[in-house]
Amino acid sequence: MTETAEQATPLVQLRDLKVHFPIKSGVLFDRAVGYVYAVDGVSLSIRRGETYGLVGESGCGKSTLGRGLLRLVEPTAGEVIFDGTDVRQLKGEAMRRMRRRMQMVFQDPLASLDPRQSVESLLTEGLKAHGLANGDSAKRLRETLAAVGLPASALRKYPHEFSGGQRQRIGIARALVLDPDLIVADEPVSALDVSIQAQVVNLLEDLQNELNLTYLVIAHDLAVVRHIADTVGVMYLGALVEEAPSDDLYAEPLHPYTRALMSAVPVPDPRVEDRRERILLAGDLPSPANPPAGCRFHTRCPWAQPTRCADERPGLREISPGHRVACHWAEDIRDGRIRPHEVAAEIVRPTGVLAGGDPGELIPTA
Amino acid sequence: MPLLDVQDLSVVFARRGEKPFTAVDNLSFTVEPGQTVGLVGESGCGKSVTSLAIMGLLPRRGVRVSGRVLFEGADLLALRPEDMRDRRGRDIGMIFQDPLSSLNPVVPIGLQVAEVVERHFGRTRKAAMVEARDLLDAVGIPDPQRRLKEYPHQISGGMRQRALIAIALACKPRLLIADEPTTALDVTIQAQILTLLRQLVVDSDTALVLITHDLGVVAGLCDVVNVLYAGKVVETGTRHDLFANPRHPYTHGLLGSVPRLDSPRGERLTPIRGSVADNIPWAEGCAFAPRCDRVNDACIGDTVPLEAAPHGRLRCTNPVPQEVGV
């Protein structure tokens, strides 16, 4: 809290981050026959102490973005500036030291905790790796467990002895024990039951207030993200389509995709459900290996206008303070100057299956 | 007469050398023709086992099913397996959660739809395929003629769920059981599928039993909602009554712990403490007692009965007070 300048500079800045995965083919030589454009040019910044929520549907690249930020997958291009340092330029020991400051909480707490390690061993592993294991570490473990609401007796237990919510607490403790600045939480509550989700959401909020943590929360559940995030970014097919302070985004979504997404989230209140207007999207997400030209969303957009949407890829534009939208027609849609129209559904191959061709009659249909 | 009348259904899993586990405990509910009834609860509350028991899909060994499942007056549990086979798919259709694991991966979609019609109505393959194409068209699959020959892995998750719905609807059943039909799908696809289900139910006057953990889905779709906890119904009501005025502390707690898209930001969630794992056997009182804020002496000791309440049914000794002026 001493330097205001430090407060002003964002903790994380992504500049035109790209993560492309090659699609390999060939028997002798691994030839890249194409690329999956998982993250294709995302720029965003996360301020200290804030929660940035990243939402989007499966296959939109939100998890890959989180992993690319931590260099768990190597970005193809772009810059990841963490506290003034370009993380992508760091090598070896410097990178390893940097990793202590950015930790991750994974979706499935059972899959991300080694079943054969006790909680103590799971938590100490990180401390050892960063040379922080010393006489004080026992105290530190107890404090961390207390912070996530687990008793000290948990140390000697194994992951299978806990319930789903408690396991997620262990996952959070493992990230916390290293005293990080940034926690990337990838779907932290989606594997949990509704009544448990609220416990974990509240815990994340409490920890942030106490420890001045910065979060990147990646989730598909808009209601959860709205609840915990200060700024929300909406992703579609590898790119940000809209970014705004949480309240603004929910009060006035400007991008057609955000509008459709928000109208699709069910609200547990029949009075609201009966009155709601739904924007139903036609068809499915196009393949990120072969994204549409122009605006990525134009194939499903009820507001798409001839030629410009199909020809020119819109960049993020700031429409009101802090509210950025990647749509050519955002103002016109907001002011009702263009009306939605029908979009016919088209069939989309599931991602990962390239042009497989017709497999023909493999099975005798007798 | 209700279309489906489930009376005192119990499912007990018993393994040699292990204590029997009661997954569903004296469950009763009814479904009127054309009505949409929701079974809501968290994992482990017995909602899926209930649907499998109604369909007669539970394994015979190691499972004890008791009670009565009256479908138009006839007890499905008393039917011979071959008679049940005739009814399953024809009178009662079922949609499962995960369309990829419930479709056969090595059989084209069209054939999987067509074989239901062939089996129950004795159509020829050719006639059945024509019907299959119309069914795929009806559930909103574009270019159905081409889809007929495609395999499940070639189409997207939303399409697969549509294909599954087409199979369930192939014989125009009077009752459709949908077990978490949209849980595996993205929200925008979920909205497509729910709209489709809503339309189908209205157009064909099919009754629907919707099993889900998502209160939002229930709020938009169900006429009557049964809330389940640890294998028992804890509260029943029409959706408007139930959501406006949940009386059981569990229902009340569930609604308080769900972040809502339209609630003011920064409002703290009120979670239910503990987890489903720390319950006590029903025989010794209310299973929700260890997690309940309104617990009193009457909750522990005797089984709490499910009693008629002004808005439906309620199983609680100390319900959340009725809000005034709602």
mmCIF file of C-alpha atoms in Angstrom, chain A:
data_model
loop_
_atom_site.group_PDB
_atom_site.id
_atom_site.type_symbol
_atom_site.label_atom_id
_atom_site.label_comp_id
_atom_site.label_asym_id
_atom_site.label_seq_id
_atom_site.Cartn_x
_atom_site.Cartn_y
_atom_site.Cartn_z
ATOM 1 C CA MET A 1 0.000 0.000 0.000
ATOM 2 C CA THR A 2 3.036 2.282 0.017
ATOM 3 C CA GLU A 3 3.618 3.100 -3.603
ATOM 4 C CA THR A 4 0.659 4.307 -5.530
ATOM 5 C CA ALA A 5 2.542 3.777 -8.759
ATOM 6 C CA GLU A 6 2.775 0.089 -7.996
ATOM 7 C CA GLN A 7 -0.935 0.025 -7.340
ATOM 8 C CA ALA A 8 -1.629 1.637 -10.659
ATOM 9 C CA THR A 9 0.385 -0.716 -12.828
ATOM 10 C CA PRO A 10 -1.457 -3.933 -13.486
ATOM 11 C CA LEU A 11 -0.037 -7.148 -12.046
ATOM 12 C CA VAL A 12 -0.578 -9.070 -15.252
ATOM 13 C CA GLN A 13 -0.645 -7.782 -18.788
ATOM 14 C CA LEU A 14 -1.192 -9.966 -21.786
ATOM 15 C CA ARG A 15 -0.313 -8.434 -25.131
ATOM 16 C CA ASP A 16 -1.623 -10.175 -28.212
ATOM 17 C CA LEU A 17 -1.167 -13.602 -26.645
ATOM 18 C CA LYS A 18 -1.438 -16.495 -29.048
ATOM 19 C CA VAL A 19 -1.404 -20.196 -28.342
ATOM 20 C CA HIS A 20 -1.672 -22.375 -31.433
ATOM 21 C CA PHE A 21 -1.513 -26.142 -31.325
ATOM 22 C CA PRO A 22 -0.207 -27.897 -34.428
ATOM 23 C CA ILE A 23 -2.258 -30.727 -35.894
ATOM 24 C CA LYS A 24 0.316 -33.318 -36.788
ATOM 25 C CA SER A 25 0.043 -35.851 -39.529
ATOM 26 C CA GLY A 26 2.301 -38.246 -41.364
ATOM 27 C CA VAL A 27 3.991 -41.534 -40.552
ATOM 28 C CA LEU A 28 7.715 -40.786 -40.700
ATOM 29 C CA PHE A 29 7.775 -37.051 -40.384
ATOM 30 C CA ASP A 30 5.523 -35.135 -38.071
ATOM 31 C CA ARG A 31 4.180 -32.585 -40.438
ATOM 32 C CA ALA A 32 1.920 -29.864 -39.166
ATOM 33 C CA VAL A 33 -1.098 -29.967 -41.446
ATOM 34 C CA GLY A 34 -2.909 -27.199 -39.675
ATOM 35 C CA TYR A 35 -3.269 -25.371 -36.399
ATOM 36 C CA VAL A 36 -5.869 -25.191 -33.702
ATOM 37 C CA TYR A 37 -6.103 -21.498 -32.931
ATOM 38 C CA ALA A 38 -6.928 -22.037 -29.258
ATOM 39 C CA VAL A 39 -5.975 -18.530 -28.192
ATOM 40 C CA ASP A 40 -5.622 -16.124 -31.054
ATOM 41 C CA GLY A 41 -4.561 -12.661 -30.044
ATOM 42 C CA VAL A 42 -5.815 -11.785 -26.568
ATOM 43 C CA SER A 43 -4.765 -8.603 -24.788
ATOM 44 C CA LEU A 44 -5.926 -7.923 -21.271
ATOM 45 C CA SER A 45 -4.630 -6.660 -17.980
ATOM 46 C CA ILE A 46 -5.391 -7.686 -14.426
ATOM 47 C CA ARG A 47 -4.989 -5.084 -11.691
ATOM 48 C CA ARG A 48 -3.537 -5.903 -8.306
ATOM 49 C CA GLY A 49 -6.044 -7.238 -5.832
ATOM 50 C CA GLU A 50 -8.824 -7.597 -8.352
ATOM 51 C CA THR A 51 -10.587 -10.661 -9.653
ATOM 52 C CA TYR A 52 -10.655 -11.043 -13.388
ATOM 53 C CA GLY A 53 -13.323 -13.460 -14.527
ATOM 54 C CA LEU A 54 -12.922 -15.189 -17.847
ATOM 55 C CA VAL A 55 -16.074 -16.814 -19.202
ATOM 56 C CA GLY A 56 -16.886 -18.694 -22.328
ATOM 57 C CA GLU A 57 -18.136 -22.043 -23.451
ATOM 58 C CA SER A 58 -16.099 -25.195 -23.862
ATOM 59 C CA GLY A 59 -13.559 -24.870 -26.631
ATOM 60 C CA CYS A 60 -13.321 -21.091 -26.496
ATOM 61 C CA GLY A 61 -9.717 -21.193 -25.246
ATOM 62 C CA LYS A 62 -10.240 -19.852 -21.741
ATOM 63 C CA SER A 63 -8.331 -22.660 -20.034
ATOM 64 C CA THR A 64 -5.551 -22.519 -22.588
ATOM 65 C CA LEU A 65 -5.238 -18.800 -21.930
ATOM 66 C CA GLY A 66 -4.805 -19.472 -18.211
ATOM 67 C CA ARG A 67 -2.244 -22.145 -18.859
ATOM 68 C CA GLY A 68 -0.443 -20.002 -21.396
ATOM 69 C CA LEU A 69 -0.232 -17.196 -18.853
ATOM 70 C CA LEU A 70 1.534 -19.558 -16.426
ATOM 71 C CA ARG A 71 3.575 -21.044 -19.265
ATOM 72 C CA LEU A 72 2.157 -24.474 -18.545
ATOM 73 C CA VAL A 73 1.707 -24.478 -22.283
ATOM 74 C CA GLU A 74 4.212 -22.418 -24.227
ATOM 75 C CA PRO A 75 2.526 -19.464 -25.957
ATOM 76 C CA THR A 76 3.154 -19.186 -29.690
ATOM 77 C CA ALA A 77 3.452 -15.412 -29.701
ATOM 78 C CA GLY A 78 2.729 -12.364 -27.626
ATOM 79 C CA GLU A 79 3.870 -11.040 -24.285
ATOM 80 C CA VAL A 80 2.974 -12.039 -20.745
ATOM 81 C CA ILE A 81 4.051 -9.218 -18.452
ATOM 82 C CA PHE A 82 3.910 -10.225 -14.809
ATOM 83 C CA ASP A 83 4.776 -7.447 -12.370
ATOM 84 C CA GLY A 84 6.850 -5.665 -15.004
ATOM 85 C CA THR A 85 8.743 -8.711 -16.243
ATOM 86 C CA ASP A 86 8.082 -10.483 -19.503
ATOM 87 C CA VAL A 87 7.614 -14.017 -18.289
ATOM 88 C CA ARG A 88 8.185 -15.462 -21.735
ATOM 89 C CA GLN A 89 11.768 -14.188 -21.774
ATOM 90 C CA LEU A 90 12.653 -15.853 -18.450
ATOM 91 C CA LYS A 91 14.663 -19.041 -18.504
ATOM 92 C CA GLY A 92 15.567 -21.780 -16.071
ATOM 93 C CA GLU A 93 16.093 -20.645 -12.506
ATOM 94 C CA ALA A 94 14.580 -17.199 -13.016
ATOM 95 C CA MET A 95 11.386 -18.725 -14.381
ATOM 96 C CA ARG A 96 11.249 -21.229 -11.545
ATOM 97 C CA ARG A 97 11.511 -18.442 -8.986
ATOM 98 C CA MET A 98 8.795 -16.540 -10.766
ATOM 99 C CA ARG A 99 6.461 -19.536 -10.655
ATOM 100 C CA ARG A 100 6.209 -19.304 -6.885
ATOM 101 C CA ARG A 101 4.330 -16.054 -7.325
ATOM 102 C CA MET A 102 1.708 -17.472 -9.667
ATOM 103 C CA GLN A 103 -0.183 -20.535 -8.597
ATOM 104 C CA MET A 104 -3.039 -22.507 -10.007
ATOM 105 C CA VAL A 105 -6.182 -24.135 -8.604
ATOM 106 C CA PHE A 106 -7.589 -26.839 -10.823
ATOM 107 C CA GLN A 107 -11.108 -27.918 -11.619
ATOM 108 C CA ASP A 108 -11.268 -31.488 -10.458
ATOM 109 C CA PRO A 109 -9.838 -31.669 -6.962
ATOM 110 C CA LEU A 110 -9.637 -35.451 -6.984
ATOM 111 C CA ALA A 111 -7.712 -35.642 -10.245
ATOM 112 C CA SER A 112 -5.324 -32.845 -9.358
ATOM 113 C CA LEU A 113 -4.259 -34.247 -5.981
ATOM 114 C CA ASP A 114 -1.939 -37.264 -5.935
ATOM 115 C CA PRO A 115 -3.941 -40.014 -4.176
ATOM 116 C CA ARG A 116 -0.790 -41.471 -2.655
ATOM 117 C CA GLN A 117 0.459 -38.284 -1.040
ATOM 118 C CA SER A 118 -0.740 -37.156 2.338
ATOM 119 C CA VAL A 119 -1.931 -33.580 2.631
ATOM 120 C CA GLU A 120 1.286 -32.686 4.450
ATOM 121 C CA SER A 121 3.370 -34.082 1.647
ATOM 122 C CA LEU A 122 1.216 -32.336 -0.987
ATOM 123 C CA LEU A 123 1.681 -28.993 0.713
ATOM 124 C CA THR A 124 5.375 -29.394 1.537
ATOM 125 C CA GLU A 125 6.287 -30.363 -2.003
ATOM 126 C CA GLY A 126 5.932 -26.816 -3.246
ATOM 127 C CA LEU A 127 7.805 -25.410 -0.261
ATOM 128 C CA LYS A 128 10.704 -27.787 -0.892
ATOM 129 C CA ALA A 129 10.800 -27.023 -4.582
ATOM 130 C CA HIS A 130 11.200 -23.355 -3.816
ATOM 131 C CA GLY A 131 13.624 -23.861 -0.931
ATOM 132 C CA LEU A 132 11.138 -22.583 1.619
ATOM 133 C CA ALA A 133 10.968 -25.727 3.734
ATOM 134 C CA ASN A 134 12.551 -24.936 7.061
ATOM 135 C CA GLY A 135 11.817 -25.044 10.781
ATOM 136 C CA ASP A 136 8.823 -22.795 10.329
ATOM 137 C CA SER A 137 7.131 -24.842 7.660
ATOM 138 C CA ALA A 138 5.056 -26.908 10.107
ATOM 139 C CA LYS A 139 3.583 -23.696 11.471
ATOM 140 C CA ARG A 140 3.049 -22.401 7.983
ATOM 141 C CA LEU A 141 1.163 -25.520 6.949
ATOM 142 C CA ARG A 142 -1.105 -25.269 9.968
ATOM 143 C CA GLU A 143 -1.806 -21.619 9.287
ATOM 144 C CA THR A 144 -2.578 -22.271 5.649
ATOM 145 C CA LEU A 145 -4.949 -25.092 6.516
ATOM 146 C CA ALA A 146 -6.665 -22.904 9.079
ATOM 147 C CA ALA A 147 -7.037 -20.188 6.449
ATOM 148 C CA VAL A 148 -8.907 -22.568 4.125
ATOM 149 C CA GLY A 149 -10.987 -23.919 6.985
ATOM 150 C CA LEU A 150 -9.432 -27.318 7.534
ATOM 151 C CA PRO A 151 -8.238 -28.678 10.899
ATOM 152 C CA ALA A 152 -4.529 -29.346 11.480
ATOM 153 C CA SER A 153 -5.371 -33.034 11.798
ATOM 154 C CA ALA A 154 -5.942 -33.024 8.026
ATOM 155 C CA LEU A 155 -2.177 -33.050 7.475
ATOM 156 C CA ARG A 156 -1.846 -36.769 8.018
ATOM 157 C CA LYS A 157 -4.838 -37.684 5.870
ATOM 158 C CA TYR A 158 -5.021 -38.562 2.170
ATOM 159 C CA PRO A 159 -7.204 -36.939 -0.502
ATOM 160 C CA HIS A 160 -9.734 -39.800 -0.624
ATOM 161 C CA GLU A 161 -10.611 -39.210 3.026
ATOM 162 C CA PHE A 162 -12.115 -35.826 2.230
ATOM 163 C CA SER A 163 -15.335 -34.720 0.581
ATOM 164 C CA GLY A 164 -15.290 -32.833 -2.711
ATOM 165 C CA GLY A 165 -15.486 -29.415 -1.098
ATOM 166 C CA GLN A 166 -12.724 -30.231 1.355
ATOM 167 C CA ARG A 167 -10.523 -31.506 -1.464
ATOM 168 C CA GLN A 168 -10.959 -28.234 -3.269
ATOM 169 C CA ARG A 169 -9.876 -26.512 -0.045
ATOM 170 C CA ILE A 170 -6.709 -28.624 -0.103
ATOM 171 C CA GLY A 171 -6.128 -27.569 -3.692
ATOM 172 C CA ILE A 172 -6.467 -23.943 -2.638
ATOM 173 C CA ALA A 173 -4.174 -24.501 0.349
ATOM 174 C CA ARG A 174 -1.542 -25.976 -1.943
ATOM 175 C CA ALA A 175 -1.620 -22.816 -4.025
ATOM 176 C CA LEU A 176 -1.669 -20.541 -0.966
ATOM 177 C CA VAL A 177 1.175 -22.084 0.965
ATOM 178 C CA LEU A 178 3.710 -20.498 -1.368
ATOM 179 C CA ASP A 179 2.321 -17.045 -0.671
ATOM 180 C CA PRO A 180 1.605 -16.218 -4.324
ATOM 181 C CA ASP A 181 0.542 -12.884 -5.820
ATOM 182 C CA LEU A 182 -1.668 -14.376 -8.495
ATOM 183 C CA ILE A 183 -3.926 -17.398 -8.370
ATOM 184 C CA VAL A 184 -5.299 -18.769 -11.602
ATOM 185 C CA ALA A 185 -8.408 -20.761 -10.718
ATOM 186 C CA ASP A 186 -9.647 -22.892 -13.588
ATOM 187 C CA GLU A 187 -13.293 -23.825 -12.961
ATOM 188 C CA PRO A 188 -12.745 -23.894 -9.195
ATOM 189 C CA VAL A 189 -16.318 -24.805 -8.282
ATOM 190 C CA SER A 190 -17.842 -26.515 -11.292
ATOM 191 C CA ALA A 191 -17.134 -30.040 -10.012
ATOM 192 C CA LEU A 192 -18.836 -29.314 -6.690
ATOM 193 C CA ASP A 193 -22.422 -29.653 -5.551
ATOM 194 C CA VAL A 194 -24.455 -26.465 -5.405
ATOM 195 C CA SER A 195 -24.495 -26.248 -1.611
ATOM 196 C CA ILE A 196 -20.706 -26.711 -1.512
ATOM 197 C CA GLN A 197 -20.001 -24.242 -4.343
ATOM 198 C CA ALA A 198 -21.103 -21.369 -2.163
ATOM 199 C CA GLN A 199 -18.682 -22.398 0.584
ATOM 200 C CA VAL A 200 -15.737 -22.362 -1.811
ATOM 201 C CA VAL A 201 -16.808 -19.105 -3.483
ATOM 202 C CA ASN A 202 -17.011 -17.420 -0.077
ATOM 203 C CA LEU A 203 -13.638 -18.861 0.907
ATOM 204 C CA LEU A 204 -11.998 -17.453 -2.222
ATOM 205 C CA GLU A 205 -13.481 -14.041 -1.447
ATOM 206 C CA ASP A 206 -12.321 -14.116 2.183
ATOM 207 C CA LEU A 207 -8.794 -15.140 1.234
ATOM 208 C CA GLN A 208 -8.587 -12.352 -1.301
ATOM 209 C CA ASN A 209 -9.574 -9.765 1.278
ATOM 210 C CA GLU A 210 -7.137 -11.067 3.877
ATOM 211 C CA LEU A 211 -4.134 -11.719 1.690
ATOM 212 C CA ASN A 212 -4.595 -9.141 -1.055
ATOM 213 C CA LEU A 213 -4.528 -11.805 -3.725
ATOM 214 C CA THR A 214 -5.149 -11.277 -7.406
ATOM 215 C CA TYR A 215 -7.340 -13.849 -9.112
ATOM 216 C CA LEU A 216 -7.898 -14.965 -12.635
ATOM 217 C CA VAL A 217 -11.050 -17.050 -12.369
ATOM 218 C CA ILE A 218 -11.871 -19.125 -15.422
ATOM 219 C CA ALA A 219 -15.381 -20.527 -15.503
ATOM 220 C CA HIS A 220 -18.264 -21.356 -17.784
ATOM 221 C CA ASP A 221 -20.843 -20.385 -15.189
ATOM 222 C CA LEU A 222 -21.709 -16.733 -15.683
ATOM 223 C CA ALA A 223 -23.565 -16.474 -12.422
ATOM 224 C CA VAL A 224 -20.505 -17.602 -10.459
ATOM 225 C CA VAL A 225 -18.215 -15.262 -12.368
ATOM 226 C CA ARG A 226 -20.577 -12.347 -11.968
ATOM 227 C CA HIS A 227 -20.593 -13.031 -8.274
ATOM 228 C CA ILE A 228 -16.851 -12.993 -7.672
ATOM 229 C CA ALA A 229 -15.259 -11.023 -10.493
ATOM 230 C CA ASP A 230 -14.566 -7.293 -10.628
ATOM 231 C CA THR A 231 -13.866 -7.360 -14.338
ATOM 232 C CA VAL A 232 -15.270 -9.932 -16.708
ATOM 233 C CA GLY A 233 -13.904 -10.952 -20.081
ATOM 234 C CA VAL A 234 -16.033 -13.014 -22.448
ATOM 235 C CA MET A 235 -14.220 -15.291 -24.866
ATOM 236 C CA TYR A 236 -15.453 -16.821 -28.085
ATOM 237 C CA LEU A 237 -13.318 -18.993 -30.341
ATOM 238 C CA GLY A 238 -9.934 -17.938 -28.993
ATOM 239 C CA ALA A 239 -10.560 -14.213 -28.720
ATOM 240 C CA LEU A 240 -12.053 -11.762 -26.271
ATOM 241 C CA VAL A 241 -15.342 -10.432 -27.584
ATOM 242 C CA GLU A 242 -16.191 -8.205 -24.663
ATOM 243 C CA GLU A 243 -14.589 -6.980 -21.476
ATOM 244 C CA ALA A 244 -16.179 -4.773 -18.854
ATOM 245 C CA PRO A 245 -16.516 -4.161 -15.143
ATOM 246 C CA SER A 246 -18.774 -6.908 -13.854
ATOM 247 C CA ASP A 247 -21.746 -4.645 -13.103
ATOM 248 C CA ASP A 248 -21.622 -2.899 -16.481
ATOM 249 C CA LEU A 249 -21.420 -6.150 -18.359
ATOM 250 C CA TYR A 250 -24.464 -7.579 -16.682
ATOM 251 C CA ALA A 251 -26.390 -4.325 -16.827
ATOM 252 C CA GLU A 252 -25.673 -3.725 -20.488
ATOM 253 C CA PRO A 253 -24.054 -6.505 -22.477
ATOM 254 C CA LEU A 254 -23.116 -5.080 -25.865
ATOM 255 C CA HIS A 255 -21.691 -7.954 -27.862
ATOM 256 C CA PRO A 256 -24.342 -10.191 -29.441
ATOM 257 C CA TYR A 257 -22.588 -13.284 -28.095
ATOM 258 C CA THR A 258 -22.574 -11.969 -24.534
ATOM 259 C CA ARG A 259 -26.244 -11.167 -24.867
ATOM 260 C CA ALA A 260 -27.042 -14.670 -26.076
ATOM 261 C CA LEU A 261 -24.895 -16.222 -23.364
ATOM 262 C CA MET A 262 -26.544 -14.239 -20.617
ATOM 263 C CA SER A 263 -30.033 -14.881 -21.860
ATOM 264 C CA ALA A 264 -29.281 -18.613 -21.834
ATOM 265 C CA VAL A 265 -28.333 -18.833 -18.162
ATOM 266 C CA PRO A 266 -31.285 -20.188 -16.210
ATOM 267 C CA VAL A 267 -32.298 -18.165 -13.157
ATOM 268 C CA PRO A 268 -33.713 -20.079 -10.190
ATOM 269 C CA ASP A 269 -36.848 -17.961 -10.036
ATOM 270 C CA PRO A 270 -39.970 -18.910 -11.994
ATOM 271 C CA ARG A 271 -41.202 -15.320 -12.098
ATOM 272 C CA VAL A 272 -38.035 -14.263 -13.898
ATOM 273 C CA GLU A 273 -37.937 -17.362 -16.103
ATOM 274 C CA ASP A 274 -41.490 -16.835 -17.358
ATOM 275 C CA ARG A 275 -40.834 -13.287 -18.456
ATOM 276 C CA ARG A 276 -37.397 -13.658 -19.954
ATOM 277 C CA GLU A 277 -36.570 -13.076 -23.516
ATOM 278 C CA ARG A 278 -34.196 -15.684 -24.867
ATOM 279 C CA ILE A 279 -31.742 -15.244 -27.689
ATOM 280 C CA LEU A 280 -31.261 -18.744 -28.983
ATOM 281 C CA LEU A 281 -28.094 -19.261 -30.959
ATOM 282 C CA ALA A 282 -28.320 -21.482 -33.966
ATOM 283 C CA GLY A 283 -25.938 -24.400 -34.286
ATOM 284 C CA ASP A 284 -22.693 -25.024 -32.457
ATOM 285 C CA LEU A 285 -19.275 -23.494 -31.975
ATOM 286 C CA PRO A 286 -17.240 -23.587 -35.200
ATOM 287 C CA SER A 287 -13.979 -25.503 -35.085
ATOM 288 C CA PRO A 288 -11.048 -23.478 -33.724
ATOM 289 C CA ALA A 289 -8.897 -25.240 -36.324
ATOM 290 C CA ASN A 290 -10.859 -23.528 -39.044
ATOM 291 C CA PRO A 291 -12.371 -20.376 -37.572
ATOM 292 C CA PRO A 292 -14.707 -18.303 -39.736
ATOM 293 C CA ALA A 293 -13.179 -15.345 -41.557
ATOM 294 C CA GLY A 294 -14.047 -11.861 -40.400
ATOM 295 C CA CYS A 295 -15.881 -11.742 -37.111
ATOM 296 C CA ARG A 296 -15.643 -15.178 -35.559
ATOM 297 C CA PHE A 297 -19.215 -14.983 -34.400
ATOM 298 C CA HIS A 298 -20.833 -13.862 -37.644
ATOM 299 C CA THR A 299 -21.946 -17.394 -38.613
ATOM 300 C CA ARG A 300 -24.232 -17.570 -35.574
ATOM 301 C CA CYS A 301 -24.898 -13.909 -34.906
ATOM 302 C CA PRO A 302 -28.538 -12.808 -35.085
ATOM 303 C CA TRP A 303 -27.367 -9.230 -35.702
ATOM 304 C CA ALA A 304 -24.781 -9.979 -38.404
ATOM 305 C CA GLN A 305 -24.803 -7.446 -41.229
ATOM 306 C CA PRO A 306 -23.907 -8.319 -44.826
ATOM 307 C CA THR A 307 -20.301 -8.356 -45.902
ATOM 308 C CA ARG A 308 -18.564 -6.296 -43.217
ATOM 309 C CA CYS A 309 -19.043 -8.898 -40.486
ATOM 310 C CA ALA A 310 -17.839 -11.647 -42.791
ATOM 311 C CA ASP A 311 -14.904 -9.668 -44.203
ATOM 312 C CA GLU A 312 -13.352 -7.678 -41.412
ATOM 313 C CA ARG A 313 -12.335 -9.038 -38.045
ATOM 314 C CA PRO A 314 -13.422 -6.514 -35.388
ATOM 315 C CA GLY A 315 -10.893 -5.501 -32.767
ATOM 316 C CA LEU A 316 -11.732 -4.605 -29.181
ATOM 317 C CA ARG A 317 -12.969 -1.014 -29.030
ATOM 318 C CA GLU A 318 -13.590 0.948 -25.882
ATOM 319 C CA ILE A 319 -17.208 2.063 -25.967
ATOM 320 C CA SER A 320 -17.602 3.428 -22.472
ATOM 321 C CA PRO A 321 -14.914 3.661 -19.762
ATOM 322 C CA GLY A 322 -13.507 0.186 -19.176
ATOM 323 C CA HIS A 323 -16.054 -1.423 -21.475
ATOM 324 C CA ARG A 324 -14.412 -2.931 -24.545
ATOM 325 C CA VAL A 325 -16.345 -4.718 -27.272
ATOM 326 C CA ALA A 326 -15.243 -6.469 -30.433
ATOM 327 C CA CYS A 327 -18.240 -5.778 -32.641
ATOM 328 C CA HIS A 328 -18.579 -3.448 -35.618
ATOM 329 C CA TRP A 329 -22.172 -2.681 -34.755
ATOM 330 C CA ALA A 330 -22.095 -2.473 -30.957
ATOM 331 C CA GLU A 331 -23.544 1.054 -30.787
ATOM 332 C CA ASP A 332 -26.216 0.328 -33.366
ATOM 333 C CA ILE A 333 -27.291 -2.809 -31.508
ATOM 334 C CA ARG A 334 -27.321 -0.957 -28.209
ATOM 335 C CA ASP A 335 -29.479 1.839 -29.574
ATOM 336 C CA GLY A 336 -31.754 -0.562 -31.411
ATOM 337 C CA ARG A 337 -30.844 0.705 -34.891
ATOM 338 C CA ILE A 338 -30.426 -2.817 -36.203
ATOM 339 C CA ARG A 339 -32.776 -5.662 -35.388
ATOM 340 C CA PRO A 340 -31.939 -9.319 -34.876
ATOM 341 C CA HIS A 341 -32.836 -11.711 -37.655
ATOM 342 C CA GLU A 342 -33.143 -15.467 -38.035
ATOM 343 C CA VAL A 343 -29.987 -17.523 -38.397
ATOM 344 C CA ALA A 344 -30.168 -21.038 -39.814
ATOM 345 C CA ALA A 345 -28.269 -23.683 -37.910
ATOM 346 C CA GLU A 346 -25.452 -25.352 -39.734
ATOM 347 C CA ILE A 347 -23.831 -28.560 -38.791
ATOM 348 C CA VAL A 348 -20.472 -28.303 -37.124
ATOM 349 C CA ARG A 349 -17.981 -31.088 -36.687
ATOM 350 C CA PRO A 350 -16.791 -31.616 -33.154
ATOM 351 C CA THR A 351 -13.396 -30.078 -32.654
ATOM 352 C CA GLY A 352 -10.473 -32.425 -33.012
ATOM 353 C CA VAL A 353 -12.030 -34.281 -35.902
ATOM 354 C CA LEU A 354 -10.635 -32.839 -39.050
ATOM 355 C CA ALA A 355 -12.198 -33.428 -42.399
ATOM 356 C CA GLY A 356 -12.640 -37.124 -41.746
ATOM 357 C CA GLY A 357 -14.657 -37.739 -44.865
ATOM 358 C CA ASP A 358 -17.529 -40.119 -45.033
ATOM 359 C CA PRO A 359 -16.620 -43.301 -43.196
ATOM 360 C CA GLY A 360 -19.065 -45.123 -45.418
ATOM 361 C CA GLU A 361 -20.856 -48.256 -44.447
ATOM 362 C CA LEU A 362 -18.463 -49.783 -41.975
ATOM 363 C CA ILE A 363 -21.233 -51.699 -40.282
ATOM 364 C CA PRO A 364 -23.539 -53.965 -42.249
ATOM 365 C CA THR A 365 -26.914 -52.451 -41.629
ATOM 366 C CA ALA A 366 -28.766 -55.723 -41.635
#
